XYZ file of C-alpha atoms in Angstrom:
662
model
C 84.388 71.540 110.096
C 85.262 74.922 111.576
C 84.976 77.123 108.576
C 81.840 78.418 106.824
C 80.855 77.155 103.343
C 80.715 79.460 100.388
C 77.168 80.690 99.611
C 76.916 78.855 96.294
C 78.191 75.651 97.720
C 75.930 76.077 100.721
C 72.869 76.307 98.441
C 73.854 73.209 96.506
C 74.453 71.280 99.690
C 71.103 72.440 101.060
C 69.340 71.501 97.827
C 70.920 68.057 97.849
C 69.895 67.537 101.458
C 66.311 68.582 100.715
C 66.039 66.189 97.804
C 63.651 63.296 98.472
C 65.635 60.175 97.776
C 62.496 58.014 97.692
C 60.581 59.938 94.988
C 59.532 57.884 91.907
C 61.307 60.272 89.518
C 64.623 59.932 91.342
C 64.295 56.175 91.570
C 63.477 55.948 87.848
C 66.490 58.121 86.930
C 68.820 56.007 89.042
C 67.473 52.835 87.423
C 68.202 54.273 83.981
C 71.757 55.242 85.023
C 72.247 51.735 86.282
C 71.569 50.446 82.778
C 74.050 52.865 81.211
C 76.774 52.355 83.856
C 76.541 48.940 85.337
C 79.707 49.681 87.431
C 79.805 52.406 90.043
C 83.408 53.513 89.931
C 84.916 56.970 90.547
C 85.948 57.147 86.922
C 82.476 56.305 85.724
C 81.016 58.968 87.979
C 83.451 61.607 86.614
C 82.460 60.744 83.056
C 78.778 60.704 83.827
C 77.856 63.912 81.977
C 79.864 62.986 78.929
C 78.356 59.554 78.893
C 74.796 60.924 79.073
C 75.431 63.399 76.263
C 76.990 60.680 74.100
C 73.989 58.452 74.763
C 71.610 61.214 73.651
C 73.617 61.796 70.467
C 73.465 58.107 69.616
C 69.705 58.112 70.035
C 69.346 61.126 67.703
C 71.483 59.482 65.021
C 69.413 56.305 65.235
C 66.189 58.311 64.791
C 67.572 60.116 61.700
C 68.610 56.815 60.210
C 65.163 55.341 60.705
C 63.281 58.449 59.421
C 65.094 58.549 56.055
C 63.155 55.524 54.738
C 59.865 57.148 55.726
C 60.814 60.350 53.919
C 61.596 58.379 50.760
C 58.147 56.673 50.905
C 56.417 60.033 51.350
C 58.168 61.389 48.289
C 56.932 58.431 46.241
C 53.344 59.032 47.385
C 53.586 62.700 46.512
C 54.622 61.874 42.977
C 51.665 59.489 42.585
C 49.267 62.106 43.907
C 50.565 64.630 41.432
C 49.850 62.208 38.606
C 46.343 61.488 39.927
C 45.578 65.188 40.198
C 46.615 65.650 36.584
C 44.274 62.809 35.516
C 41.367 64.314 37.460
C 41.817 67.624 35.828
C 41.620 65.925 32.446
C 38.435 64.094 33.398
C 36.792 67.276 34.715
C 37.524 69.011 31.462
C 35.993 66.088 29.550
C 32.843 66.127 31.724
C 32.436 69.836 31.321
C 32.707 69.465 27.587
C 30.112 66.640 27.597
C 27.790 68.698 29.758
C 27.919 71.582 27.386
C 27.213 69.201 24.538
C 24.116 67.488 26.248
C 22.485 70.489 28.002
C 19.537 70.478 25.577
C 18.855 66.803 26.144
C 18.844 67.258 29.932
C 16.372 70.111 29.692
C 14.055 68.001 27.567
C 14.370 65.130 30.031
C 13.381 67.418 32.945
C 10.295 68.574 31.089
C 9.258 65.005 30.369
C 9.650 64.133 34.070
C 7.412 67.005 35.078
C 4.776 65.961 32.560
C 4.988 62.349 33.813
C 4.433 63.483 37.414
C 1.365 65.471 36.303
C -0.023 62.472 34.413
C 0.540 60.179 37.386
C -1.245 62.654 39.689
C -4.183 62.819 37.291
C -4.295 59.032 37.147
C -4.375 58.867 40.944
C -7.219 61.376 41.048
C -9.176 59.348 38.485
C -8.638 56.140 40.464
C -9.604 57.902 43.687
C -12.732 59.337 42.070
C -13.751 55.945 40.698
C -13.163 54.307 44.054
C -15.242 56.982 45.793
C -18.128 57.275 43.328
C -18.310 54.017 41.347
C -19.020 50.366 42.134
C -16.637 47.655 41.150
C -17.684 44.733 38.980
C -17.585 42.419 41.995
C -19.849 44.744 43.983
C -22.367 45.030 41.156
C -22.393 41.249 40.798
C -22.902 40.841 44.582
C -25.943 43.160 44.485
C -27.548 41.324 41.555
C -26.760 37.795 42.741
C -29.549 35.661 44.192
C -27.600 34.840 47.330
C -27.564 37.233 50.307
C -24.400 37.178 52.349
C -21.547 39.252 53.608
C -20.553 40.357 50.093
C -24.063 41.630 49.486
C -24.103 43.662 52.701
C -20.657 45.073 51.957
C -21.793 46.124 48.466
C -24.994 47.659 49.865
C -22.958 49.552 52.453
C -20.695 50.688 49.594
C -23.710 52.012 47.659
C -24.867 53.928 50.715
C -21.371 55.325 51.199
C -21.157 56.507 47.548
C -24.592 58.034 47.844
C -23.390 59.987 50.846
C -20.167 61.034 49.095
C -22.158 62.658 46.298
C -23.213 65.389 48.701
C -19.741 66.882 48.463
C -20.094 67.086 44.645
C -23.398 68.909 44.956
C -21.760 71.595 47.079
C -19.021 72.197 44.481
C -18.744 72.818 40.753
C -19.655 69.242 39.780
C -23.373 69.197 40.536
C -24.324 67.461 37.309
C -21.921 64.588 37.910
C -23.128 64.325 41.506
C -26.779 64.100 40.455
C -26.055 61.455 37.830
C -24.076 59.341 40.278
C -26.780 59.709 42.945
C -29.442 58.531 40.459
C -27.351 55.503 39.538
C -26.641 54.615 43.164
C -30.298 55.149 44.059
C -31.338 52.633 41.414
C -28.817 50.109 42.730
C -29.961 50.761 46.304
C -33.670 50.349 45.645
C -33.115 47.159 43.686
C -30.948 45.773 46.472
C -33.502 46.627 49.186
C -36.352 45.048 47.223
C -34.269 41.938 46.719
C -33.403 41.898 50.414
C -37.064 42.313 51.382
C -38.108 39.336 49.235
C -35.334 37.240 50.697
C -36.249 38.142 54.281
C -39.923 37.390 53.676
C -38.988 34.011 52.252
C -36.798 33.201 55.226
C -39.405 34.425 57.720
C -42.100 32.189 56.264
C -39.953 29.235 57.158
C -39.822 30.359 60.788
C -43.516 29.737 61.343
C -43.175 25.950 61.262
C -40.668 25.726 64.114
C -41.458 25.942 67.837
C -38.160 27.564 68.730
C -36.522 28.728 65.512
C -32.912 29.812 65.495
C -32.138 33.024 63.676
C -28.807 33.031 61.901
C -26.616 36.087 61.695
C -27.419 36.776 58.028
C -31.169 36.990 58.603
C -30.653 39.088 61.725
C -28.406 41.480 59.848
C -30.820 41.644 56.894
C -33.708 42.573 59.189
C -31.595 45.255 60.811
C -30.580 46.703 57.425
C -34.221 46.783 56.322
C -35.033 49.116 59.220
C -33.593 51.873 57.054
C -36.593 51.353 54.768
C -39.624 51.564 57.120
C -42.147 50.417 54.529
C -40.177 47.304 53.550
C -39.347 46.653 57.181
C -43.050 46.813 58.056
C -43.871 44.238 55.376
C -41.252 41.840 56.728
C -42.283 42.392 60.349
C -45.927 41.731 59.507
C -44.904 38.591 57.644
C -43.087 37.307 60.730
C -45.963 38.265 63.046
C -48.538 36.566 60.820
C -46.569 33.330 60.545
C -45.851 33.229 64.283
C -49.491 34.150 65.048
C -50.826 31.091 63.228
C -48.071 28.797 64.496
C -48.590 29.868 68.124
C -52.314 29.158 67.983
C -51.696 25.702 66.571
C -49.008 24.957 69.160
C -51.274 26.105 72.002
C -54.144 23.896 70.879
C -51.698 21.013 70.428
C -50.293 21.542 73.939
C -53.830 21.483 75.329
C -55.065 18.427 73.464
C -52.081 16.356 72.248
C -49.160 17.354 74.438
C -45.557 17.384 73.328
C -43.781 15.149 70.816
C -44.226 11.519 71.786
C -46.726 12.476 74.489
C -44.179 14.277 76.663
C -45.234 16.518 78.254
C -48.748 15.218 78.590
C -51.713 17.262 77.293
C -52.597 20.127 79.610
C -56.313 19.339 79.502
C -55.636 15.996 81.169
C -55.308 18.009 84.394
C -58.596 19.856 83.940
C -59.873 18.093 87.081
C -57.217 19.984 89.067
C -58.070 23.655 88.415
C -54.947 25.037 90.064
C -52.566 22.880 88.034
C -54.673 23.265 84.892
C -54.559 27.062 84.927
C -50.945 27.082 86.135
C -49.810 24.818 83.272
C -51.562 26.998 80.686
C -50.047 30.179 82.086
C -46.609 28.574 82.332
C -46.864 27.509 78.685
C -47.844 31.044 77.692
C -44.965 32.502 79.723
C -42.441 30.128 78.169
C -43.742 30.856 74.679
C -43.630 34.591 75.363
C -39.987 34.346 76.398
C -39.013 32.381 73.282
C -41.019 34.635 70.953
C -39.577 37.729 72.570
C -36.077 36.343 72.087
C -36.894 35.593 68.441
C -38.166 39.106 67.708
C -35.293 40.744 69.544
C -32.880 38.590 67.557
C -34.554 39.630 64.339
C -35.135 43.300 64.955
C -32.572 44.057 67.627
C -29.624 46.424 67.352
C -26.382 45.109 65.819
C -23.078 46.573 66.919
C -21.337 45.332 63.791
C -23.386 47.642 61.570
C -22.770 51.267 61.270
C -25.447 53.012 63.231
C -26.713 56.542 63.646
C -25.694 59.096 66.205
C -26.336 58.773 69.918
C -29.585 60.732 69.858
C -30.826 58.805 66.839
C -29.899 55.553 68.532
C -31.919 56.471 71.600
C -34.966 57.372 69.542
C -34.516 54.250 67.419
C -34.241 52.064 70.510
C -37.590 53.220 71.903
C -39.204 52.827 68.462
C -37.665 49.392 68.117
C -38.949 48.336 71.523
C -42.416 49.625 70.683
C -42.314 47.739 67.376
C -41.292 44.511 69.108
C -44.082 44.880 71.685
C -46.690 45.520 69.002
C -45.557 42.530 66.963
C -45.581 40.258 70.012
C -49.020 41.564 70.929
C -50.242 40.601 67.481
C -48.671 37.150 67.768
C -50.219 36.368 71.178
C -53.600 37.763 70.227
C -54.239 34.332 68.705
C -54.340 32.531 72.080
C -56.193 35.190 74.093
C -59.663 33.847 73.415
C -59.008 30.098 73.996
C -57.036 30.944 77.150
C -59.768 33.247 78.478
C -62.524 30.707 77.759
C -60.744 27.955 79.674
C -59.871 30.137 82.668
C -63.464 31.386 82.857
C -64.702 27.793 82.728
C -62.560 26.999 85.757
C -63.789 30.077 87.640
C -67.429 29.337 86.814
C -67.152 25.740 88.082
C -67.607 26.954 91.709
C -64.033 26.524 92.929
C -63.216 26.928 96.605
C -62.594 30.355 98.071
C -58.907 29.612 98.678
C -58.491 28.283 95.136
C -60.076 31.450 93.711
C -57.639 33.568 95.680
C -54.679 31.462 94.557
C -55.767 31.698 90.934
C -56.179 35.451 91.339
C -52.601 35.778 92.571
C -51.306 33.427 89.878
C -53.013 35.454 87.151
C -51.700 38.683 88.697
C -48.136 37.347 88.637
C -48.231 36.302 84.988
C -50.082 39.505 84.129
C -47.283 41.618 85.602
C -44.729 39.560 83.663
C -46.618 40.059 80.399
C -47.021 43.775 81.132
C -43.265 44.195 81.613
C -42.684 42.770 78.116
C -45.702 43.843 76.079
C -47.008 46.878 77.947
C -50.392 47.700 79.444
C -52.172 48.016 76.090
C -51.397 44.446 75.011
C -54.384 42.163 74.436
C -52.760 39.292 76.309
C -52.216 41.494 79.371
C -55.818 42.719 79.257
C -57.000 39.111 78.971
C -55.033 38.046 82.038
C -56.097 41.208 83.854
C -59.766 40.446 83.122
C -59.382 36.849 84.322
C -57.621 38.082 87.466
C -60.390 40.579 88.201
C -62.980 37.859 87.641
C -61.183 35.511 90.063
C -60.910 38.293 92.653
C -64.577 39.189 92.207
C -65.689 35.576 92.685
C -63.405 35.290 95.725
C -64.888 38.335 97.452
C -68.391 37.252 96.508
C -67.742 33.882 98.156
C -66.196 35.604 101.163
C -69.224 37.887 101.476
C -71.595 34.945 101.035
C -69.831 33.079 103.831
C -70.059 36.151 106.072
C -73.757 36.587 105.278
C -74.345 32.935 106.139
C -72.663 33.408 109.520
C -74.795 36.493 110.180
C -78.005 34.695 109.226
C -77.184 31.605 111.279
C -75.017 32.584 114.246
C -73.913 29.464 116.148
C -75.212 28.981 119.704
C -72.604 29.594 122.423
C -71.205 26.402 123.957
C -72.001 25.722 127.598
C -68.397 26.425 128.634
C -68.532 29.781 126.772
C -65.637 28.753 124.526
C -65.500 30.158 120.971
C -67.553 28.157 118.483
C -65.804 26.127 115.806
C -66.923 28.635 113.153
C -64.481 31.170 114.605
C -61.395 28.968 114.267
C -62.493 27.758 110.821
C -62.973 31.307 109.538
C -59.657 32.495 110.974
C -57.732 29.538 109.540
C -59.237 30.252 106.140
C -58.176 33.892 106.401
C -54.672 32.835 107.448
C -54.408 30.491 104.473
C -55.502 33.332 102.211
C -52.972 35.735 103.720
C -50.259 33.113 103.414
C -50.962 32.926 99.689
C -50.603 36.708 99.521
C -47.313 36.705 101.448
C -45.610 33.603 100.040
C -47.058 33.404 96.529
C -45.068 33.613 93.316
C -45.882 37.297 93.046
C -44.167 39.513 95.598
C -45.886 42.915 95.476
C -44.783 45.948 97.378
C -45.455 46.309 101.089
C -48.131 48.928 100.392
C -49.939 46.653 97.938
C -49.688 43.673 100.292
C -51.010 45.733 103.209
C -53.938 47.149 101.215
C -54.942 43.736 99.907
C -54.601 42.114 103.329
C -56.697 44.892 104.877
C -59.414 44.372 102.279
C -59.452 40.609 102.886
C -59.448 41.023 106.667
C -62.228 43.591 106.543
C -64.391 41.347 104.362
C -63.707 38.326 106.585
C -63.491 39.717 110.115
C -66.316 42.254 110.121
C -69.002 39.584 109.608
C -67.202 37.286 112.066
C -67.215 39.928 114.813
C -70.866 40.700 114.157
C -71.611 36.972 114.276
C -69.959 36.740 117.706
C -72.117 39.617 118.964
C -75.291 37.993 117.625
C -74.252 34.653 119.036
C -73.683 36.265 122.457
C -77.230 37.648 122.428
C -78.466 34.120 123.148
C -76.857 34.436 126.616
C -78.896 37.463 127.666
C -81.725 37.002 130.140
C -84.391 38.216 127.736
C -83.168 36.185 124.765
C -85.993 34.322 122.963
C -83.842 31.185 122.774
C -81.418 30.110 125.468
C -78.502 27.721 125.142
C -79.710 25.512 127.955
C -83.135 26.149 129.402
C -82.315 24.053 132.490
C -79.186 25.968 133.334
C -79.094 29.338 135.047
C -76.428 31.336 133.237
C -74.336 33.951 134.983
C -75.176 37.565 134.056
C -71.532 38.034 132.985
C -71.642 35.109 130.569
C -72.376 37.340 127.585
C -69.273 39.488 128.156
C -67.092 36.466 128.935
C -68.223 34.700 125.759
C -67.406 37.750 123.608
C -64.005 38.143 125.291
C -63.216 34.463 124.598
C -64.226 34.862 120.934
C -62.218 38.064 120.466
C -59.147 36.627 122.193
C -59.328 33.484 120.060
C -59.440 35.630 116.914
C -56.539 37.727 118.153
C -54.474 34.649 119.019
C -55.128 32.866 115.737
C -54.280 35.906 113.663
C -50.868 36.119 115.308
C -48.512 38.998 114.752
C -48.022 40.126 111.178
C -47.274 43.613 109.872
C -50.598 43.670 108.025
C -52.457 42.795 111.254
C -51.400 45.832 113.279
C -54.618 47.792 112.835
C -56.786 44.752 113.492
C -54.725 43.690 116.510
C -55.220 47.147 117.995
C -58.943 47.046 117.211
C -59.372 43.607 118.799
C -57.375 44.698 121.831
C -59.649 47.733 122.178
C -62.774 45.566 121.956
C -61.384 43.113 124.512
C -60.538 45.987 126.834
C -64.049 47.412 126.506
C -65.710 44.090 127.310
C -63.253 43.431 130.138
C -63.946 46.821 131.718
C -67.709 46.182 131.471
C -67.227 42.693 132.949
C -65.141 44.044 135.833
C -67.716 46.754 136.563
C -70.529 44.217 136.539
C -68.735 41.822 138.910
C -67.714 44.604 141.312
C -71.271 45.938 141.395
C -72.640 42.434 141.947
C -70.311 41.775 144.907
C -70.967 45.157 146.481
C -74.726 44.831 145.950
C -74.772 41.351 147.469
C -72.945 42.668 150.559
C -75.154 45.784 150.757
C -72.338 48.240 150.188
C -73.582 49.718 146.916
C -76.119 52.008 148.589
C -73.659 52.909 151.358
C -70.953 53.924 148.854
C -73.465 55.920 146.853
C -74.657 57.813 149.975
C -71.059 58.490 151.038
C -70.231 59.930 147.599
C -73.377 62.108 147.651
C -72.559 63.343 151.123
C -68.965 64.108 150.144
C -70.145 66.028 147.078
C -72.744 68.070 149.011
C -70.365 68.880 151.920
C -71.508 69.630 155.492
C -74.792 71.276 154.454
C -76.718 68.023 154.846
C -75.486 67.364 158.372
C -73.251 64.676 159.776
C -72.809 61.474 157.793
C -73.559 59.358 160.892
C -77.054 60.895 161.063
C -77.991 59.473 157.683
C -80.400 56.528 158.117
C -78.594 54.582 155.401
C -75.202 55.243 157.006
C -75.944 54.295 160.588
C -73.256 52.239 162.195
C -75.386 49.118 162.583
C -76.251 49.063 158.881
C -72.677 49.778 157.809
C -71.333 47.109 160.145
C -73.793 44.548 158.768
C -72.771 45.426 155.195
C -69.073 45.164 155.960
C -69.675 41.789 157.578
C -71.260 40.597 154.352
C -68.390 42.142 152.391
C -65.729 40.277 154.356
C -67.755 37.119 154.078
C -67.831 37.500 150.312
C -64.144 38.319 149.853
C -63.117 35.481 152.178
C -64.627 32.829 149.904
C -62.062 30.584 148.158
C -63.513 31.410 144.721
C -64.679 34.978 144.914
C -65.161 35.224 141.114
C -66.448 31.852 139.866
C -67.693 33.411 136.637
C -64.137 34.383 135.647
C -63.164 30.709 135.416
C -64.886 30.659 132.040
C -62.335 33.162 130.682
C -60.052 30.990 128.560
C -57.201 33.494 128.285
C -55.071 33.267 131.474
C -53.676 36.740 131.018
C -57.099 38.330 130.531
C -58.488 36.322 133.459
C -55.645 37.414 135.751
C -55.936 41.071 134.709
C -59.730 41.073 135.203
C -59.449 39.460 138.646
C -56.780 41.947 139.673
C -58.908 44.874 138.518
C -61.938 43.570 140.483
C -59.769 43.245 143.599
C -58.464 46.790 143.146
C -61.989 48.195 142.772
C -63.117 46.350 145.933
C -60.067 47.598 147.810
C -60.796 51.153 146.673
C -64.441 50.808 147.791
C -63.379 49.616 151.249
C -60.803 52.436 151.462
C -63.574 54.954 150.712
C -65.784 53.528 153.527
C -62.841 53.331 155.923
C -61.897 56.983 155.307
C -65.486 58.099 155.839
C -65.890 56.175 159.104
C -62.564 57.266 160.588
C -63.115 60.927 159.775
C -64.370 62.700 162.966
C -66.166 65.276 160.876
C -68.636 62.602 159.742
C -70.006 62.086 163.274
C -68.539 58.657 164.011
C -66.516 58.188 167.182
C -62.970 57.141 166.191
C -62.540 55.138 169.415
C -66.045 53.807 169.624
C -68.203 53.518 166.544
C -65.416 53.461 163.954
C -63.209 50.927 165.697
C -66.181 48.644 166.228
C -67.256 48.814 162.594
C -63.891 48.736 160.704
C -61.487 46.297 162.268
C -59.024 46.246 159.327
C -57.241 49.101 157.653
C -57.180 49.423 153.816
C -53.708 47.886 153.487
C -54.821 44.769 155.335
C -57.901 44.446 153.142
C -55.732 44.930 150.047
C -53.516 42.086 151.247
C -56.582 39.897 151.793
C -57.727 40.666 148.259
C -54.248 39.978 146.868
C -53.639 43.519 145.663
C -49.939 44.294 145.555
């Protein structure tokens, strides 16, 4: 096409070309045209506009035809509504006329309603007042009835509540009514408490006949309620204490003489031949009875969470008072058995029991005494009874311990020929160990301080006489003793020290290592060390004296202390080379013997014997070293190559090796 399109046509062509043939709107329009014109002919396409307009006209006519019936129905409804509106207007006029005619009646009705509301409010106030300040018939009947139960306690609580409510009336304009109500409630309350007191006393009398009575909840609650009346509560508590006092005495005597029901358990006095079991069974019976009686009194006079109690501070004060009351009542109950128990325990202690048995009984009484004190307090008669019996047992024990020590001091055993400890030492120590074992493993476990103080007292009372006995026994080994162990035997001068060391070591070994023994172990070790040092000094002096070196060593020390003012050491008559050589010859002869210290064989402790022998060897080596240094010093006048070498042929190290000094 060579020509150019007209502008209008060009825009239409461009618009057609830009049209999106795949858009949903175009596709929907084409589908609708397909329904109107099923055939796609040129004639149909030329009549397309006319056909569409005709189709729209047909649709409008169809709509108008259908809407005419709806319009007719609406007209009918409008007519009916007009009639209904007319009827309503007539009714409204009738109501208005009736209202004007009954206005007086409505006003009267409103006044009556207001008066009724006031009357109902007054009735509620009256009912509320009666419920707050008056008892019901059922409550009055519950207070006057012979039976005591939950209804009675509820009514009594109600009386107390009303009595408390009257306080608000006294603070207002109704004081007279409040006083009258309080008087009435007070009369009800006093009558109820007196009735309750009589009932509790009656029930408590029945408790005295039972060994382990069970307290029901009603009696427990009644006793708790009576605590609000101290005088009545005291009467009831005394009634319980009196009945239990008599019953406990009878049960204790029955347990001693008849035993339990049917003979089981057997009577306690059947074991009177065994003091430990006899006293233990009596104390165990007392402890068991104390536990049951304490439970009974706590059940009766304890605090009940179900009841309405006082404030926190009042509760704390009441708790301490309650505990004190329980302790006093129990003290009164157990006062009945104090005398028979004390008499029987004293009979056992006066029958000359063994020392160990006395100590065991003392600890047993102390244990039960501490248990009683924790329940009844230190002022209780039962605690003071047990405390007195315990002190008596302890006094007899220490008297026996002192008597045994005095006997050992009066009659010290003679030392055996082998210088071993006498049998009295081991017997005394074993007895002390048995006593300390009772203190450490008994039923009572006191504090470490108490255990240590008691053990120290026992050890002091037992060991002091034993140590003195060993010293007196060792005096028989001295040369000037009036009585010797064996007149035909020549005892070594060191025998006395060796015998004491053997005795002390035996005591130390038997005592063993216990915390309570620390001070005594140190004391024994100090005594052993003192005797060992004396024994070593004696043996060293004896060896040196036998060899003739004692005087030589003494002259050397004097010469060394005085210096060169006294002249040369070799010029001393006692220190001439011939005399020193002769003494050293005797010294080497003595130290070369197979058994240089025969007396030490009597030392029964290997460790002590080895230490003593080593110390003797060291002293001898030191003595030889002193002589060797003096002889080899040119300032002393000895010729190092002549006199000295001829006299000392061994140096100190060699002599130390010979003596076994490391």
